[in-house]
Amino acid sequence: MTDLAIETHALVKRFGSTTAVAGVDLQVRTGTVYGVLGPNGAGKTTTIRMLATLLTPTAGTARVLGHDVVTEAPAVRSRVSLTGKLASVDDELTGRENLVLLGRLLGFSHRQATHRADELLDAFGLGEAATRDVRDYSGGMRRRLDIAASIIVTPDLLFLDEPTTGLDPRSRNQVWDIVRALVAGGTTVLLTTQYLEEADQLADRIAIIDHGRVIAEGTRAELKGSVGNGAVRVRLADPTRRPEAERQLALISGSEVLLEPDPAVLAVRVPDADRAGALVVDLAATGVAIEGFGFGQATLDEVFLALTGHPAEDTTDPTDPSDPNDPIDPNDPSDPAVPNDSSIPTEPVGTAPQEDVA
């Protein structure tokens, strides 16, 4: 008996002349969160769709929970669930009606489906919004309802495809809490993301995919240690001078400079603290005013940059008010938070209640 929830060998998917996945090898242990990290177009979603039996591989093999995804697809489907990038719930129904409908489709009686729906709504902090139409939900509420819909019958393995894309930071943290609770209850999670912080926060092991290939795999510490001893981060007194500072720092260090999300901060890998100090002195000598600096272990941003030659691409601004799935006000009290001490009630796979009179 293997302890692997997912095992793939040389997995390939081509669409005509385009190779979306170019030979992916994965080993995911049961009871863990496995992160698949990469930019848009890296092959993350295609890989998940093959593992969930929604696409047939062009070449290679994949086994999920001991079953071949091609020859034993029904057995795989009976034990997994998938939450994609776009919400699958019906905007015209209330939160409770969505979950009850799915429960009925899974073989629950109306009474049992309603009970299960209310369990999940309460666990996901949506109890007070149960009778509101989903079209009136914020982006974070929709995403939590979408995950709840995926675990009406608790899967052994849950695929989460970029579950927090487009969410504000508060809603993103709520989804992270849900993932942690699911894993604590025994579910294995395969998570794809383009957010480096998300992988850092959640994943026990991480595979970095670029152009359809796994280019690195390991724990967070292993990946960070693979690119050197550390990095120096410099905070500028004037953020408008960052382009100039980037040019000077690249010349001084001879290494590629990482521009961090904070417009006043940039970083570069260095072998030790002494070199970090000398580099900062040399940068200050060029006339660039420095507010502060620090030396520490490489971040996943720096790992990705070192391995791929480009930063991870985040094409969606999680706080962009033009995003229809994002709440206008992330602090809106009508968007209830997930209780910090919440645990996710389970309904094991294969135990959907039989129809009763009610």
XYZ file of C-alpha atoms in Angstrom:
358
model
C 0.000 0.000 0.000
C 1.506 3.327 -1.095
C 1.305 6.499 0.989
C 1.208 8.597 -2.171
C -2.008 10.402 -3.072
C -0.617 11.377 -6.506
C 2.159 9.847 -8.559
C 2.961 10.923 -12.125
C 5.729 9.915 -14.527
C 6.640 11.921 -17.649
C 3.113 13.334 -17.906
C 2.559 15.150 -21.214
C -0.372 17.032 -22.728
C -0.352 18.510 -26.209
C -3.009 20.572 -27.927
C -2.169 20.320 -31.616
C 1.336 21.680 -32.028
C 1.316 23.286 -28.570
C 2.796 21.347 -25.639
C 1.121 22.565 -22.462
C 2.681 19.964 -20.142
C 6.070 18.616 -21.166
C 6.879 15.663 -18.895
C 5.798 16.346 -15.313
C 6.886 14.020 -12.489
C 5.092 14.463 -9.159
C 4.874 12.548 -5.895
C 2.329 13.873 -3.400
C 2.035 12.240 0.008
C -1.361 11.761 1.604
C -2.450 14.212 4.285
C -0.327 17.098 2.999
C -0.690 20.334 1.054
C 1.312 20.156 -2.154
C 1.875 23.444 -3.933
C 2.323 23.743 -7.688
C 3.786 27.177 -8.312
C 4.220 28.937 -11.619
C 3.200 31.890 -13.769
C 0.173 31.997 -16.050
C 0.597 29.561 -18.929
C 3.067 27.343 -17.068
C 0.843 24.238 -17.316
C -0.592 24.181 -13.791
C -4.287 24.021 -14.706
C -3.712 21.493 -17.491
C -1.877 19.241 -15.036
C -4.734 19.423 -12.544
C -7.315 18.709 -15.234
C -5.443 15.551 -16.234
C -5.192 14.400 -12.619
C -8.916 15.046 -12.124
C -9.671 12.975 -15.289
C -11.062 15.979 -17.178
C -8.322 15.710 -19.820
C -6.649 12.590 -21.189
C -2.839 12.701 -21.107
C -1.024 12.605 -24.440
C 1.780 10.556 -22.893
C 3.069 9.410 -19.529
C 1.210 7.942 -16.569
C -0.612 9.283 -13.532
C -2.115 7.514 -10.552
C -4.407 9.228 -8.078
C -5.144 7.488 -4.778
C -3.818 4.291 -6.319
C -5.962 4.474 -9.483
C -4.835 5.120 -13.042
C -6.431 8.358 -14.310
C -7.110 6.860 -17.746
C -8.113 3.230 -17.167
C -9.710 3.787 -13.730
C -11.176 7.262 -14.170
C -14.526 6.529 -12.408
C -12.672 5.316 -9.310
C -10.595 8.504 -9.278
C -13.664 10.740 -9.671
C -15.418 9.042 -6.763
C -12.694 10.135 -4.351
C -11.617 13.584 -5.518
C -13.072 17.048 -5.859
C -11.992 20.075 -7.876
C -12.450 23.771 -7.239
C -11.417 25.702 -10.328
C -10.463 29.310 -10.889
C -14.051 30.385 -11.583
C -16.886 29.906 -9.119
C -19.202 27.027 -10.031
C -22.125 28.130 -7.859
C -25.358 29.599 -9.244
C -25.700 33.364 -8.776
C -29.500 33.139 -8.935
C -29.730 30.833 -5.905
C -29.002 31.527 -2.261
C -25.968 30.046 -0.586
C -28.101 27.412 1.133
C -30.015 26.573 -2.057
C -26.756 25.967 -3.924
C -25.486 23.497 -1.343
C -28.844 21.757 -0.930
C -29.116 21.291 -4.697
C -25.664 19.702 -4.867
C -26.442 17.507 -1.864
C -29.598 16.232 -3.552
C -27.620 15.452 -6.715
C -25.208 13.432 -4.558
C -28.026 11.282 -3.163
C -28.947 13.087 0.050
C -32.584 13.456 1.056
C -33.852 17.034 1.300
C -33.573 16.970 5.083
C -30.070 15.502 5.004
C -28.936 17.940 2.296
C -30.251 20.913 4.277
C -28.495 19.693 7.420
C -25.210 19.263 5.558
C -25.571 22.662 3.878
C -26.130 24.397 7.218
C -23.122 22.574 8.734
C -20.855 23.852 5.987
C -22.294 27.366 5.882
C -21.675 27.747 9.616
C -18.178 26.242 9.409
C -17.228 28.598 6.565
C -18.591 31.696 8.281
C -21.522 32.018 5.884
C -24.402 31.127 8.185
C -25.755 34.666 8.353
C -25.619 34.942 4.556
C -27.264 31.567 3.897
C -30.511 33.077 2.564
C -28.881 35.785 0.438
C -28.574 35.357 -3.332
C -25.020 34.473 -4.310
C -24.948 37.405 -6.756
C -24.863 39.642 -3.672
C -21.863 37.829 -2.148
C -18.388 39.350 -2.132
C -15.524 37.614 -3.925
C -14.277 36.014 -0.714
C -17.727 34.719 0.204
C -18.204 33.211 -3.265
C -14.889 31.433 -3.052
C -15.658 29.984 0.376
C -19.065 28.806 -0.855
C -17.388 27.253 -3.893
C -15.010 25.268 -1.656
C -17.926 24.238 0.572
C -19.705 22.937 -2.533
C -16.645 20.796 -3.273
C -16.741 19.014 0.080
C -20.426 18.224 0.594
C -19.102 14.691 0.482
C -15.600 15.137 1.908
C -13.029 14.055 -0.712
C -9.852 12.165 0.017
C -8.105 14.577 -2.354
C -9.075 18.161 -3.149
C -7.682 20.013 -6.157
C -7.641 23.786 -5.652
C -6.752 25.634 -8.840
C -5.597 29.151 -7.932
C -8.277 29.441 -5.231
C -7.448 32.996 -4.154
C -6.864 34.719 -7.495
C -8.655 38.075 -7.452
C -9.339 38.093 -3.713
C -8.372 40.845 -1.297
C -5.830 39.936 1.432
C -8.479 39.403 4.124
C -10.484 36.981 1.971
C -7.277 35.234 0.942
C -6.401 34.594 4.587
C -9.877 33.167 5.177
C -9.425 30.685 2.329
C -6.027 29.710 3.761
C -7.677 28.943 7.112
C -10.177 26.694 5.323
C -7.389 24.784 3.572
C -5.566 24.231 6.865
C -8.775 22.952 8.498
C -9.417 20.527 5.630
C -5.916 19.065 5.857
C -6.241 18.776 9.638
C -9.343 16.677 8.963
C -7.401 14.254 6.745
C -7.918 15.611 3.214
C -4.925 15.859 0.882
C -4.787 19.142 -1.042
C -3.036 19.862 -4.317
C -2.914 23.628 -4.683
C -1.880 25.556 -7.775
C -0.971 29.189 -7.326
C 0.930 32.072 -8.850
C 1.184 33.739 -5.430
C 4.547 32.977 -3.865
C 3.305 33.928 -0.393
C 0.441 31.439 -0.712
C 2.797 28.557 -1.433
C 5.061 29.699 1.400
C 2.143 29.825 3.854
C 0.386 26.567 2.992
C 2.476 24.009 1.154
C 4.453 21.196 2.794
C 6.273 20.656 -0.501
C 6.354 22.804 -3.629
C 6.916 22.046 -7.297
C 7.910 25.023 -9.452
C 6.603 24.656 -13.008
C 7.691 26.757 -15.953
C 6.912 26.091 -19.621
C 5.226 22.803 -18.779
C 8.125 21.309 -16.819
C 8.968 20.890 -13.140
C 12.182 22.847 -12.769
C 12.523 22.449 -8.982
C 10.808 20.557 -6.172
C 11.190 20.366 -2.443
C 10.233 21.864 0.890
C 10.267 25.632 1.308
C 13.606 25.427 3.138
C 15.138 23.179 0.476
C 14.086 25.475 -2.347
C 15.295 28.585 -0.564
C 18.606 26.917 0.254
C 19.112 25.836 -3.350
C 19.821 29.341 -4.622
C 22.492 30.459 -2.181
C 22.956 31.526 1.377
C 20.789 34.619 1.396
C 19.880 37.978 -0.025
C 20.211 41.635 0.860
C 17.059 43.754 0.741
C 17.463 47.499 0.370
C 14.772 50.054 1.206
C 15.180 53.346 -0.626
C 14.428 56.736 0.857
C 12.873 57.752 -2.472
C 10.887 55.009 -4.290
C 10.985 56.986 -7.561
C 14.718 56.270 -7.757
C 14.268 52.494 -7.785
C 15.028 52.131 -11.539
C 18.325 53.926 -10.981
C 19.056 51.845 -7.884
C 18.253 48.656 -9.814
C 20.792 49.549 -12.517
C 23.489 50.460 -10.007
C 22.882 47.377 -7.857
C 23.065 45.089 -10.888
C 26.378 46.647 -11.917
C 27.844 46.437 -8.415
C 26.696 42.895 -7.637
C 26.900 41.312 -11.080
C 23.620 39.555 -10.289
C 20.001 39.997 -11.313
C 18.037 42.357 -9.058
C 14.563 41.447 -7.795
C 11.967 44.217 -7.578
C 9.713 43.409 -4.641
C 6.016 44.397 -4.444
C 6.889 47.300 -2.139
C 7.937 50.085 -4.587
C 10.729 51.199 -2.286
C 12.376 47.761 -1.910
C 14.698 45.745 -4.122
C 16.840 42.709 -3.399
C 19.816 40.774 -4.727
C 21.379 37.445 -3.753
C 24.731 37.569 -1.963
C 26.931 34.847 -0.438
C 27.251 36.291 3.067
C 26.520 39.230 5.379
C 29.934 40.837 4.788
C 29.284 41.036 1.067
C 25.811 42.428 1.802
C 27.270 45.271 3.842
C 29.874 46.115 1.222
C 27.238 46.101 -1.508
C 25.054 48.573 0.409
C 28.030 50.884 0.994
C 28.889 50.817 -2.714
C 25.258 51.561 -3.648
C 25.108 54.523 -1.253
C 28.319 55.859 -2.808
C 26.501 56.256 -6.132
C 24.248 58.867 -4.542
C 21.175 56.672 -4.037
C 19.730 57.432 -0.582
C 19.081 54.264 1.453
C 16.569 54.201 4.297
C 17.514 50.730 5.516
C 18.678 47.265 4.535
C 18.652 43.702 5.808
C 20.246 40.338 5.099
C 18.352 37.073 5.310
C 17.382 33.792 3.684
C 16.221 33.930 0.069
C 12.470 34.280 -0.462
C 10.454 32.175 -2.873
C 10.422 35.233 -5.169
C 14.213 35.062 -5.358
C 14.120 31.288 -5.818
C 11.730 31.658 -8.740
C 13.788 34.432 -10.306
C 16.997 32.437 -9.948
C 15.485 29.294 -11.474
C 13.479 30.816 -14.314
C 15.238 34.095 -15.069
C 12.019 36.055 -14.557
C 9.793 36.866 -11.574
C 6.572 34.993 -10.953
C 3.854 36.779 -12.876
C 0.827 37.982 -10.983
C -1.456 39.399 -13.639
C -4.401 39.906 -11.314
C -4.406 42.682 -8.776
C -6.136 41.123 -5.752
C -7.497 44.486 -4.708
C -8.530 45.765 -8.140
C -12.065 47.161 -7.671
C -12.849 46.422 -11.318
C -12.726 42.687 -10.574
C -16.386 41.558 -10.441
C -15.507 38.846 -7.948
C -13.837 41.241 -5.535
C -15.725 43.061 -2.794
C -15.918 46.840 -3.136
C -14.885 47.181 0.484
C -12.703 44.361 1.858
C -13.656 45.427 5.383
C -17.391 45.311 4.682
C -18.998 43.850 7.834
C -21.535 42.059 5.630
C -18.699 39.772 4.524
C -18.498 37.475 7.573
C -15.151 36.020 8.456
C -14.397 32.358 8.912
C -14.317 31.640 12.667
C -10.719 31.257 13.812
C -11.528 28.064 15.687
C -13.614 26.567 12.897
C -13.294 22.911 12.019
C -14.772 21.546 8.832
C -17.498 18.916 9.394
C -16.871 15.865 7.263
C -19.081 13.567 5.231
C -16.792 10.732 4.085
C -16.568 9.723 0.437
C -18.876 6.864 -0.401
C -21.217 7.537 2.522
C -23.733 9.874 0.949
C -26.944 9.134 2.870
C -29.575 6.992 1.198
C -32.841 8.604 0.186
C -35.449 8.700 2.942
C -39.068 9.763 3.098
C -38.352 13.401 4.013
